[in-house]
Amino acid sequence: MSVFNHDVVIVGAGLAGLRAAVEAAEYCDVAVISKLHPLRSHSGAAQGGICAALGNEEEDYPLWHAFDTVKGADYLGDQDAIEIMCNDAPRAIIEMEHFGVPFSRTKEGKIAQRPFGGHTRNFGEAAVRRACYAADRTGHVCLHTLYEQCIKRKVRFYNEYQVLDLCETDGVVCGVVTYNIRTGDINVFNSKAVMFATGGFGRAYKTTSNAHANTGDGLAIAMQHGVPLEDMEFVQFHPTGLYRLGILVTEGARGEGGVLRNQSGERFMERYAPTVKDLAPRDMISRSMYLEVREGRGVGKQKDYINLDLTHLTLKQIETKLPEISTFAKIYLGVDPSKNPIPVQPTCHYAMGGIPTNIEGKVVYNEKNDVKVGFWAAGEAACVSVHGANRLGTNSLLDLIVFGRRAGKDIVKFVQETKGKMPLQKDADKKVRTKLDRILSRTQGESVGKIREDLQQMMMDKVGVFRTEELLSEACRDIKKLRERAKNAVVQDKGKEFNTDLLDAVELEFMIDYSATVIEGAYHRKESRGAHAREDYPTRNDGEYMKHTLCLVHEDGSSELSFKPVNMKLAEQDWEHKDKFKPKERKY
Ligand SMILES: Cc1cc2nc3c(=O)[nH]c(=O)nc-3n(C[C@H](O)[C@H](O)[C@H](O)COP(=O)(O)OP(=O)(O)OC[C@H]3O[C@@H](n4cnc5c(N)ncnc54)[C@H](O)[C@@H]3O)c2cc1C
């Protein structure tokens, strides 16, 4: 067993991981471990923008941004964290500009801003231009810029190393166990601080905008170390995935003026959200689209999709503001969006839930928010709960750079206060070795691919946009069966180099573990809130469910649920805007 030593180990090279690395590398020895080349992280696929109340195009304030985020989250977001994020946003964007991000510009040369779903002026009056962007390649340019900043600060990258376990000594996290994808070697990293920035888990669903690598490994590993996952029932479906493929068409397309139309060409969002129409939040639009289809007003032979109409935009607007998605529509569906509408349907997009953390990015493991020492998390894998029950577009990229930086700062403090090396157990890699040997030793059984497909289809059909008691009870039974089947999954490749077959099997086990928390959370939340829509409980029930779910699923499939209160700082503190932040019915 070879052991690598670093002060700090960050797992994940998306924007959350890299932003933390930039911060910590000023003071400590930082390693970033990624199963992909950093520039292939899903952050690079983000299209539409990153928001901040800069007020470059029209009047705007962090207070309005915070109001929209609290309301968008259907009041389940933690208000202390939301306040921090919205207040810090303008600084964070200017910092990204100074790091070198080539934002699109206004005529005066300021950072350009466009409207996005759920972002409004003056507490819901009308849509506001708050999303900063670089055409429709915002994530791509942010990722490249932060990668350069890491190189400049001599961050050590371990690419194509997949983390399969955490090392823990007497309850203190002190490193990770990795599998070198190129050689098949198992290594141990010993560090004072470990941060997980392993991204989302859209791949648990059949139709998704997420990259293949988004299998949520970090969530399952954290749970194996006693950290329950928070608010996993809240899974966001983005309204505009390319028909049948799920590839994303950014909300920026509607920000630029695109509209959704049903079979008769009606702009149906006028009926569901009369004020902001096609710029309503994603959960509402996805549900409205499902209802249109269900009531027979879908487009196409099978009446199963909706049209996204950009034909009234100018060619220049499409070519300069939406070049990427215009190419996607042409390549994948053969549709030229300047001439014909793009067929779209909702696609699984974003996980609001994840590894619970406090506002410094420290991982917490119970309803009292006790800290798991040595362990941090940020980004989509984490749940500091700025997005509550539903995330607003462009708030994720912001979350990554604000809370990535905060975690980085907190880690530096911890490392500086911690003298000497963290003790590492001799057999730290034993669990991983046993697990891989067990998988490789099977010669007969089902293929991993088939079990994964069945999992994805089941999650799509039973734990998707609309949920019912009946579907969720079936899902509870199905996931247990899938867990049993996975125990006998067989991998054909028994080799060491690039054995993706073996890693698929490991990822499948991870996927089953946290999918069970999504199902458990959804089953027990007998109300509709944000992205969690129960047809049998169609209204929000603040009396019983204004609380975060914590769910821990054990290796044998048994589960423990607990709950913790939502932070209501802005609604409770004594100030003039108090009433604005109190829970109300969510209308747009
Ligand atoms: C198509 C698309 C468009 C989007 N557009 C926007 C947008 O315009 N605005 C916005 O705000 N949000 C957008 N989002 C959401 C946002 O991009 C993501 O939430 C965000 O990028 C996640 O960043 P992250 O740093 O948490 O993780 P990621 O960028 O997903 O990176 C995860 C990292 O973890 C590594 N990793 C994972 N597991 C392991 C393991 N076991 N071992 C080692 N490494 C591991 C991966 O290699 C990768 O480097 C979009 C999402 C998608 C899918």
XYZ file of C-alpha atoms and ligand atoms in Angstrom:
641
model
C 0.000 0.000 0.000
C 1.596 3.298 -1.028
C 0.600 6.324 0.981
C 0.533 9.889 -0.349
C 0.719 12.710 2.169
C -0.853 16.148 1.777
C -2.267 18.693 4.215
C -5.515 18.829 2.298
C -7.225 16.360 -0.014
C -10.065 17.695 -2.149
C -12.097 15.091 -3.985
C -13.657 16.542 -7.135
C -12.307 19.023 -9.654
C -15.529 20.806 -10.571
C -15.989 24.446 -9.632
C -16.635 23.708 -5.944
C -13.454 21.655 -5.538
C -11.284 24.004 -7.572
C -12.551 27.131 -5.806
C -11.690 25.564 -2.444
C -8.286 24.518 -3.795
C -7.487 28.052 -4.969
C -8.251 29.309 -1.474
C -6.366 26.657 0.481
C -3.335 26.478 -1.813
C -2.284 29.961 -0.742
C -1.381 28.494 2.667
C -1.238 24.678 2.541
C -0.168 21.726 0.461
C -3.301 20.802 -1.501
C -4.094 17.728 -3.588
C -7.143 17.545 -5.843
C -8.261 14.035 -6.741
C -10.605 13.515 -9.670
C -11.899 10.463 -11.476
C -11.971 12.585 -14.639
C -9.588 15.106 -16.081
C -10.621 18.261 -14.165
C -11.806 20.034 -17.303
C -14.242 17.182 -17.982
C -16.117 17.828 -14.726
C -19.813 18.503 -15.151
C -19.390 22.148 -14.092
C -17.938 22.660 -17.573
C -21.334 21.803 -19.086
C -23.147 24.638 -17.291
C -24.588 26.877 -19.919
C -26.882 29.633 -18.820
C -25.151 31.680 -16.164
C -24.185 32.535 -12.638
C -26.199 35.081 -10.749
C -25.423 38.096 -8.608
C -27.350 41.282 -7.974
C -24.752 43.450 -9.723
C -27.418 45.773 -11.072
C -25.471 46.234 -14.319
C -28.501 46.185 -16.603
C -31.204 47.402 -14.211
C -31.736 48.141 -10.528
C -31.129 45.087 -8.312
C -30.134 44.210 -4.737
C -28.863 41.149 -2.838
C -32.004 41.485 -0.704
C -34.233 40.841 -3.738
C -31.998 37.933 -4.692
C -32.354 36.466 -1.191
C -36.140 36.875 -1.338
C -36.299 35.024 -4.682
C -34.051 32.237 -3.405
C -36.093 31.714 -0.219
C -39.353 31.687 -2.179
C -37.895 29.558 -5.013
C -36.781 27.034 -2.368
C -40.420 26.823 -1.212
C -39.233 28.105 2.188
C -37.130 25.022 2.941
C -33.792 26.779 2.321
C -31.696 27.746 5.333
C -31.970 31.512 5.486
C -28.605 32.142 7.178
C -26.855 30.379 4.291
C -29.010 32.119 1.669
C -28.219 35.513 3.142
C -24.486 34.765 3.004
C -24.666 33.551 -0.589
C -26.677 36.470 -1.980
C -24.655 39.125 -0.134
C -21.364 37.571 -1.220
C -22.446 37.097 -4.860
C -21.342 40.467 -6.324
C -17.878 40.116 -4.741
C -17.587 36.523 -5.932
C -18.425 37.453 -9.545
C -15.968 40.355 -9.655
C -13.342 38.010 -8.233
C -14.062 35.490 -11.018
C -13.758 38.349 -13.529
C -10.370 39.261 -12.054
C -9.285 35.611 -12.160
C -9.898 35.886 -15.913
C -13.448 34.705 -16.738
C -14.402 36.222 -20.125
C -17.984 37.251 -19.337
C -20.270 38.574 -22.098
C -20.446 42.385 -21.937
C -22.951 45.236 -22.114
C -22.371 48.079 -24.591
C -20.619 50.012 -21.796
C -18.268 47.091 -21.177
C -19.847 45.902 -17.924
C -20.639 42.231 -17.233
C -23.865 41.483 -19.174
C -26.874 40.024 -17.323
C -30.010 38.247 -18.479
C -33.271 37.125 -16.884
C -33.615 33.587 -15.497
C -36.440 31.588 -13.935
C -37.684 32.866 -10.595
C -35.339 35.867 -10.438
C -37.433 38.991 -9.937
C -37.226 42.684 -9.096
C -38.808 44.207 -6.045
C -40.031 41.014 -4.333
C -41.741 39.347 -7.267
C -42.932 42.293 -9.359
C -41.410 41.198 -12.700
C -38.415 39.308 -14.089
C -35.011 40.905 -13.526
C -31.663 40.622 -15.348
C -29.474 38.968 -12.727
C -27.679 36.074 -14.495
C -24.099 36.887 -15.548
C -23.030 34.754 -18.487
C -20.446 33.994 -21.138
C -22.741 33.213 -24.098
C -24.107 29.748 -23.234
C -20.737 28.419 -22.091
C -20.577 29.945 -18.621
C -19.482 26.811 -16.752
C -16.868 26.000 -19.375
C -15.080 29.336 -19.017
C -15.343 29.383 -15.212
C -13.876 25.874 -14.980
C -10.950 26.662 -17.293
C -10.213 29.853 -15.394
C -10.161 28.218 -11.966
C -8.057 25.336 -13.287
C -5.467 27.878 -14.463
C -5.544 29.539 -11.052
C -4.900 26.162 -9.406
C -1.946 25.441 -11.695
C -0.576 28.879 -10.857
C -0.786 28.049 -7.141
C 0.870 24.648 -7.627
C -2.089 22.535 -6.586
C -1.173 18.869 -7.063
C -3.689 17.070 -9.319
C -4.301 13.328 -9.239
C -6.410 12.758 -12.342
C -8.182 9.488 -13.077
C -7.979 8.436 -9.442
C -11.353 7.340 -8.134
C -12.008 7.682 -4.427
C -13.737 4.593 -3.058
C -13.586 5.168 0.690
C -12.784 7.596 3.483
C -10.136 6.888 6.123
C -11.255 7.517 9.633
C -9.390 7.029 12.929
C -11.422 7.275 16.140
C -14.146 9.208 14.371
C -11.735 11.728 12.815
C -11.476 11.779 9.021
C -7.817 11.538 7.992
C -7.678 10.615 4.328
C -9.152 8.652 1.428
C -8.626 5.361 -0.379
C -8.303 5.632 -4.165
C -8.305 3.344 -7.168
C -5.916 4.411 -9.920
C -8.031 3.975 -13.046
C -5.004 3.732 -15.328
C -3.123 1.048 -13.373
C -5.664 -0.578 -11.086
C -3.498 0.210 -8.045
C -5.070 1.004 -4.712
C -3.529 3.933 -2.837
C -4.137 5.715 0.403
C -3.987 9.473 0.887
C -3.253 10.689 4.394
C -4.303 14.272 5.171
C -5.456 16.620 7.895
C -8.533 17.677 5.958
C -10.719 15.923 3.375
C -13.264 17.785 1.288
C -15.872 16.130 -0.925
C -16.934 18.104 -4.013
C -18.044 15.097 -6.001
C -21.049 16.647 -7.758
C -24.593 15.483 -8.420
C -26.286 12.145 -9.077
C -28.540 12.701 -12.110
C -27.352 9.379 -13.504
C -29.654 7.549 -11.100
C -32.438 8.586 -13.527
C -33.019 7.425 -17.076
C -33.534 10.817 -18.713
C -30.987 13.279 -17.412
C -28.961 16.311 -18.389
C -26.094 15.025 -16.251
C -22.766 13.641 -17.481
C -21.951 9.928 -17.224
C -19.643 10.535 -14.283
C -22.424 12.052 -12.142
C -23.017 8.933 -10.124
C -22.937 10.593 -6.707
C -20.116 8.453 -5.279
C -19.329 10.914 -2.493
C -22.851 10.700 -1.072
C -22.729 6.942 -0.618
C -19.213 7.012 0.844
C -20.185 9.694 3.376
C -23.224 7.642 4.357
C -21.084 4.544 4.886
C -19.278 6.624 7.499
C -22.399 7.455 9.436
C -23.337 10.739 7.780
C -27.057 10.762 6.927
C -28.021 12.507 3.676
C -30.184 15.622 3.824
C -33.321 16.411 1.791
C -32.627 13.775 -0.834
C -36.283 13.651 -1.923
C -35.855 16.978 -3.686
C -34.631 16.182 -7.197
C -35.033 18.887 -9.801
C -36.288 18.191 -13.299
C -35.282 20.858 -15.798
C -38.133 21.646 -18.200
C -36.115 21.749 -21.395
C -34.157 18.590 -22.110
C -33.899 17.656 -25.803
C -36.732 15.257 -26.610
C -35.846 11.623 -25.778
C -32.186 12.510 -25.034
C -32.379 14.716 -21.974
C -29.459 16.878 -23.162
C -29.969 20.314 -21.713
C -31.256 23.406 -23.486
C -30.414 26.227 -21.104
C -33.057 28.297 -19.386
C -31.104 31.175 -20.936
C -33.030 30.344 -24.131
C -36.189 31.481 -22.350
C -34.229 34.282 -20.670
C -33.494 35.554 -24.178
C -37.221 35.439 -25.042
C -37.927 31.815 -26.027
C -41.405 30.481 -25.167
C -42.940 27.064 -24.553
C -45.898 26.060 -26.720
C -48.261 23.103 -26.702
C -49.794 21.291 -29.676
C -52.087 24.156 -30.651
C -49.237 26.660 -30.397
C -50.608 28.081 -27.148
C -48.134 29.728 -24.769
C -49.546 27.686 -21.897
C -47.334 29.088 -19.136
C -49.531 32.210 -19.235
C -52.177 30.063 -17.550
C -49.919 28.563 -14.857
C -47.720 31.562 -13.935
C -49.386 34.744 -15.217
C -46.677 37.169 -13.990
C -43.412 35.554 -15.041
C -44.815 32.972 -17.516
C -41.970 31.021 -19.171
C -39.585 32.322 -16.531
C -41.346 30.622 -13.635
C -39.120 28.313 -11.536
C -38.231 24.926 -12.955
C -40.372 22.757 -10.685
C -43.516 24.636 -11.755
C -42.742 24.574 -15.469
C -41.861 20.868 -15.469
C -45.150 20.051 -13.746
C -47.099 22.285 -16.147
C -45.501 20.515 -19.113
C -46.425 17.102 -17.687
C -50.000 18.275 -17.196
C -50.227 19.589 -20.765
C -49.008 16.237 -22.079
C -51.261 14.274 -19.747
C -54.297 16.260 -20.862
C -53.578 15.509 -24.518
C -52.034 18.823 -25.515
C -48.508 17.494 -26.100
C -46.826 17.847 -29.487
C -45.806 15.139 -31.974
C -47.270 11.841 -33.121
C -47.389 10.521 -29.579
C -48.292 13.926 -28.163
C -45.495 13.457 -25.647
C -43.364 16.560 -25.909
C -43.540 20.368 -25.834
C -42.100 22.894 -28.274
C -39.528 25.461 -27.245
C -40.008 28.266 -29.732
C -37.050 30.551 -30.512
C -38.073 31.351 -34.104
C -39.018 34.931 -33.236
C -35.481 35.705 -31.963
C -33.054 37.297 -34.408
C -30.388 35.127 -35.977
C -27.749 37.329 -34.360
C -29.302 36.757 -30.921
C -29.226 32.989 -31.414
C -25.696 32.987 -32.827
C -24.147 35.211 -30.179
C -26.137 34.364 -27.043
C -27.104 30.711 -27.619
C -24.545 29.195 -30.002
C -24.018 25.973 -28.071
C -27.647 24.908 -27.711
C -28.366 25.878 -31.289
C -25.646 23.425 -32.378
C -27.021 20.721 -30.037
C -30.509 21.058 -31.569
C -29.082 20.796 -35.081
C -26.774 17.849 -34.349
C -28.998 15.736 -32.129
C -32.485 16.469 -33.480
C -31.796 17.960 -36.904
C -33.715 21.103 -35.916
C -32.542 24.607 -36.795
C -33.927 26.678 -33.902
C -34.033 29.866 -35.973
C -36.536 28.177 -38.303
C -38.365 25.553 -36.226
C -39.242 25.013 -32.555
C -37.105 22.590 -30.528
C -38.900 19.478 -29.162
C -38.260 19.292 -25.405
C -39.310 17.363 -22.298
C -38.343 17.554 -18.598
C -35.001 15.978 -17.740
C -33.506 15.064 -14.353
C -31.083 17.867 -13.659
C -30.073 18.761 -10.124
C -29.974 17.388 -6.593
C -31.017 19.879 -3.940
C -30.083 17.395 -1.225
C -26.743 15.890 -0.299
C -24.120 15.697 2.440
C -25.251 18.064 5.216
C -22.838 20.881 6.034
C -22.812 24.041 8.093
C -22.087 27.459 6.567
C -18.325 26.892 6.794
C -18.615 23.724 4.730
C -17.979 21.406 7.691
C -19.863 18.137 7.369
C -22.456 17.673 10.118
C -23.963 14.312 10.960
C -27.065 14.716 13.089
C -30.026 16.951 13.893
C -27.904 18.885 16.391
C -25.470 19.748 13.583
C -22.515 18.076 15.329
C -19.399 18.264 13.175
C -17.579 15.271 11.672
C -14.009 16.389 12.392
C -11.646 16.579 9.406
C -14.410 16.429 6.811
C -15.815 19.198 4.558
C -18.163 19.197 1.574
C -19.367 21.756 -0.962
C -21.116 22.016 -4.305
C -23.876 19.805 -5.622
C -22.731 16.871 -3.464
C -23.326 18.981 -0.364
C -26.444 20.397 1.223
C -25.785 23.671 3.019
C -29.380 24.112 1.956
C -29.393 27.331 -0.001
C -31.701 25.651 -2.535
C -34.185 24.100 -0.120
C -36.880 22.236 -2.026
C -36.110 23.773 -5.429
C -33.052 25.521 -6.862
C -33.303 28.637 -9.008
C -31.308 28.579 -12.252
C -27.785 30.091 -11.965
C -27.783 29.710 -8.172
C -25.727 26.506 -8.359
C -22.613 27.995 -9.925
C -22.874 30.738 -7.339
C -23.238 28.226 -4.487
C -20.069 26.449 -5.739
C -17.818 29.477 -5.700
C -19.218 31.033 -2.507
C -19.270 27.882 -0.362
C -16.233 26.324 -2.091
C -14.256 29.380 -0.986
C -15.692 29.328 2.529
C -14.797 25.654 2.939
C -11.284 26.404 1.640
C -10.853 29.171 4.216
C -12.131 27.004 7.052
C -9.833 24.148 6.034
C -6.802 26.468 6.144
C -7.692 27.461 9.683
C -8.051 23.843 10.747
C -4.792 22.754 9.099
C -2.867 25.600 10.696
C -4.218 24.704 14.130
C -3.549 20.974 13.732
C 0.026 20.004 14.435
C 1.650 16.824 13.173
C 0.192 14.095 10.987
C -3.215 12.534 11.461
C -2.869 8.922 12.621
C -3.776 6.468 9.882
C -4.861 2.902 10.498
C -2.567 0.238 9.026
C -5.288 -1.557 7.152
C -7.022 1.594 5.864
C -7.460 0.074 2.404
C -8.690 -3.333 3.551
C -12.386 -2.654 3.050
C -11.859 -1.493 -0.533
C -9.586 -4.418 -1.416
C -12.103 -6.909 -0.033
C -14.930 -5.249 -1.928
C -13.119 -5.235 -5.287
C -11.947 -8.844 -4.833
C -15.490 -9.872 -4.049
C -16.816 -8.255 -7.241
C -14.012 -9.660 -9.417
C -14.380 -13.174 -8.035
C -17.917 -13.609 -9.355
C -18.054 -15.526 -12.595
C -21.780 -15.863 -13.065
C -24.590 -13.410 -12.674
C -26.351 -10.464 -14.265
C -24.545 -7.649 -16.041
C -24.070 -4.386 -14.157
C -25.513 -2.472 -17.126
C -28.857 -4.266 -16.974
C -29.311 -3.664 -13.244
C -28.354 -0.006 -13.657
C -30.847 0.422 -16.487
C -33.609 -1.049 -14.353
C -32.681 1.275 -11.480
C -32.746 4.333 -13.751
C -36.082 3.370 -15.285
C -37.591 2.696 -11.855
C -36.419 6.048 -10.458
C -37.806 7.812 -13.538
C -41.211 6.086 -13.385
C -41.764 5.982 -9.631
C -39.716 8.771 -8.053
C -39.942 11.382 -10.833
C -41.825 14.661 -11.282
C -45.094 13.382 -9.767
C -45.146 10.894 -6.892
C -47.818 8.886 -5.065
C -47.905 6.582 -2.055
C -48.520 3.641 -4.342
C -45.577 4.362 -6.637
C -43.257 5.063 -3.726
C -44.202 1.849 -1.907
C -43.378 -0.024 -5.093
C -40.075 1.859 -5.296
C -39.258 0.802 -1.704
C -39.714 -2.829 -2.699
C -37.896 -2.424 -6.026
C -34.794 -0.874 -4.518
C -34.443 -3.812 -2.105
C -34.621 -6.233 -5.016
C -32.081 -4.193 -6.977
C -29.756 -4.290 -3.966
C -29.978 -8.094 -3.914
C -29.419 -8.327 -7.671
C -26.371 -6.048 -7.437
C -24.799 -8.474 -4.975
C -24.563 -10.969 -7.810
C -23.597 -8.633 -10.621
C -20.741 -9.926 -12.663
C -18.005 -7.992 -14.461
C -16.471 -9.469 -17.607
C -13.188 -7.572 -17.456
C -10.902 -9.010 -14.793
C -7.910 -6.853 -15.735
C -6.211 -3.931 -14.005
C -5.920 -1.180 -16.613
C -8.931 1.025 -17.290
C -11.300 -1.546 -15.851
C -14.401 0.621 -16.177
C -16.533 -2.499 -15.941
C -15.351 -2.960 -12.353
C -15.870 0.707 -11.510
C -19.383 0.556 -12.988
C -20.130 -2.207 -10.491
C -18.828 -0.099 -7.600
C -20.792 2.928 -8.785
C -23.945 0.825 -9.080
C -23.681 -0.068 -5.391
C -23.268 3.628 -4.562
C -26.283 4.520 -6.714
C -28.482 1.984 -4.974
C -27.413 3.258 -1.542
C -28.387 6.887 -2.051
C -31.360 6.198 -4.343
C -32.825 4.432 -1.319
C -32.582 7.718 0.612
C -34.397 9.564 -2.195
C -37.213 7.014 -2.025
C -37.384 6.974 1.795
C -37.460 10.763 1.988
C -40.131 11.017 -0.713
C -42.250 8.319 0.911
C -42.263 9.962 4.312
C -42.786 13.555 3.153
C -46.545 13.545 2.795
C -46.890 16.992 1.266
C -45.967 18.805 -1.954
C -43.158 21.300 -1.740
C -40.804 22.569 -4.456
C -39.616 19.735 -6.653
C -41.346 17.111 -4.498
C -44.900 16.830 -5.858
C -47.162 14.242 -4.206
C -50.402 13.797 -6.131
C -51.968 12.315 -3.006
C -50.875 15.302 -0.877
C -51.043 18.219 -3.323
C -50.453 21.072 -0.872
C -47.571 22.202 1.276
C -47.936 21.342 4.943
C -45.781 23.714 6.989
C -47.272 22.495 10.259
C -45.765 19.048 9.876
C -43.059 19.276 7.230
C -41.237 22.572 7.555
C -38.113 20.564 8.370
C -35.126 18.966 6.696
C -35.060 15.210 6.233
C -31.963 13.301 7.338
C -31.816 9.744 6.018
C -29.237 7.078 6.678
C -29.430 3.811 4.754
C -27.281 0.952 6.020
C -25.524 -1.710 3.973
C -28.315 -4.209 4.621
C -30.860 -1.755 3.195
C -32.423 -0.793 6.532
C -32.876 2.926 7.092
C -33.085 5.573 9.806
C -34.916 8.861 9.364
C -34.589 11.978 11.466
C -35.401 15.636 10.934
C -33.890 19.017 11.700
C -35.369 22.502 11.732
C -35.040 25.002 8.880
C -33.031 28.135 9.688
C -35.505 31.048 9.489
C -33.109 33.867 10.328
C -34.508 36.445 7.887
C -38.124 35.747 8.861
C -37.400 35.824 12.586
C -34.854 38.557 13.211
C -36.160 41.979 14.113
C -35.887 44.047 10.905
C -38.062 45.841 8.369
C -38.209 42.974 5.819
C -39.089 40.227 8.271
C -42.549 39.582 6.807
C -41.219 39.149 3.280
C -39.357 36.008 4.359
C -42.189 34.309 6.207
C -43.639 31.253 4.430
C -46.504 32.038 2.066
C -48.207 30.319 -0.804
C -45.817 30.333 -3.745
C -47.321 32.094 -6.771
C -45.633 33.636 -9.799
C -26.015 20.505 -18.523
C -25.993 21.313 -17.259
C -26.088 22.688 -17.302
C -26.063 23.443 -16.123
N -26.138 24.804 -16.211
C -26.048 25.544 -15.079
C -26.031 26.961 -15.135
O -26.056 27.569 -16.200
N -25.961 27.646 -13.978
C -25.901 27.025 -12.762
O -25.835 27.715 -11.747
N -25.906 25.675 -12.684
C -25.972 24.931 -13.811
N -25.961 23.555 -13.718
C -25.717 22.922 -12.419
C -24.237 22.996 -12.089
O -23.482 22.969 -13.262
C -23.789 21.840 -11.195
O -24.621 21.773 -10.081
C -22.356 22.075 -10.738
O -21.511 22.282 -11.833
C -21.790 20.972 -9.861
O -20.458 21.325 -9.559
P -19.581 20.533 -8.523
O -18.293 21.271 -8.423
O -20.358 20.312 -7.303
O -19.356 19.125 -9.212
P -18.955 18.687 -10.703
O -18.621 19.816 -11.582
O -20.007 17.742 -11.161
O -17.623 17.896 -10.473
C -17.579 16.694 -9.737
C -16.134 16.265 -9.631
O -16.029 15.174 -8.740
C -15.196 14.201 -9.283
N -15.596 12.919 -8.688
C -16.842 12.434 -8.497
N -16.790 11.253 -7.866
C -15.485 10.993 -7.649
C -14.782 9.921 -7.048
N -15.406 8.862 -6.531
N -13.434 9.974 -7.011
C -12.756 11.026 -7.547
N -13.381 12.072 -8.126
C -14.727 12.046 -8.176
C -15.384 14.302 -10.768
O -14.271 13.784 -11.455
C -15.501 15.816 -10.923
O -14.224 16.388 -11.029
C -25.977 22.791 -14.887
C -25.889 21.408 -14.831
C -25.909 20.675 -15.997
C -25.855 19.179 -15.882
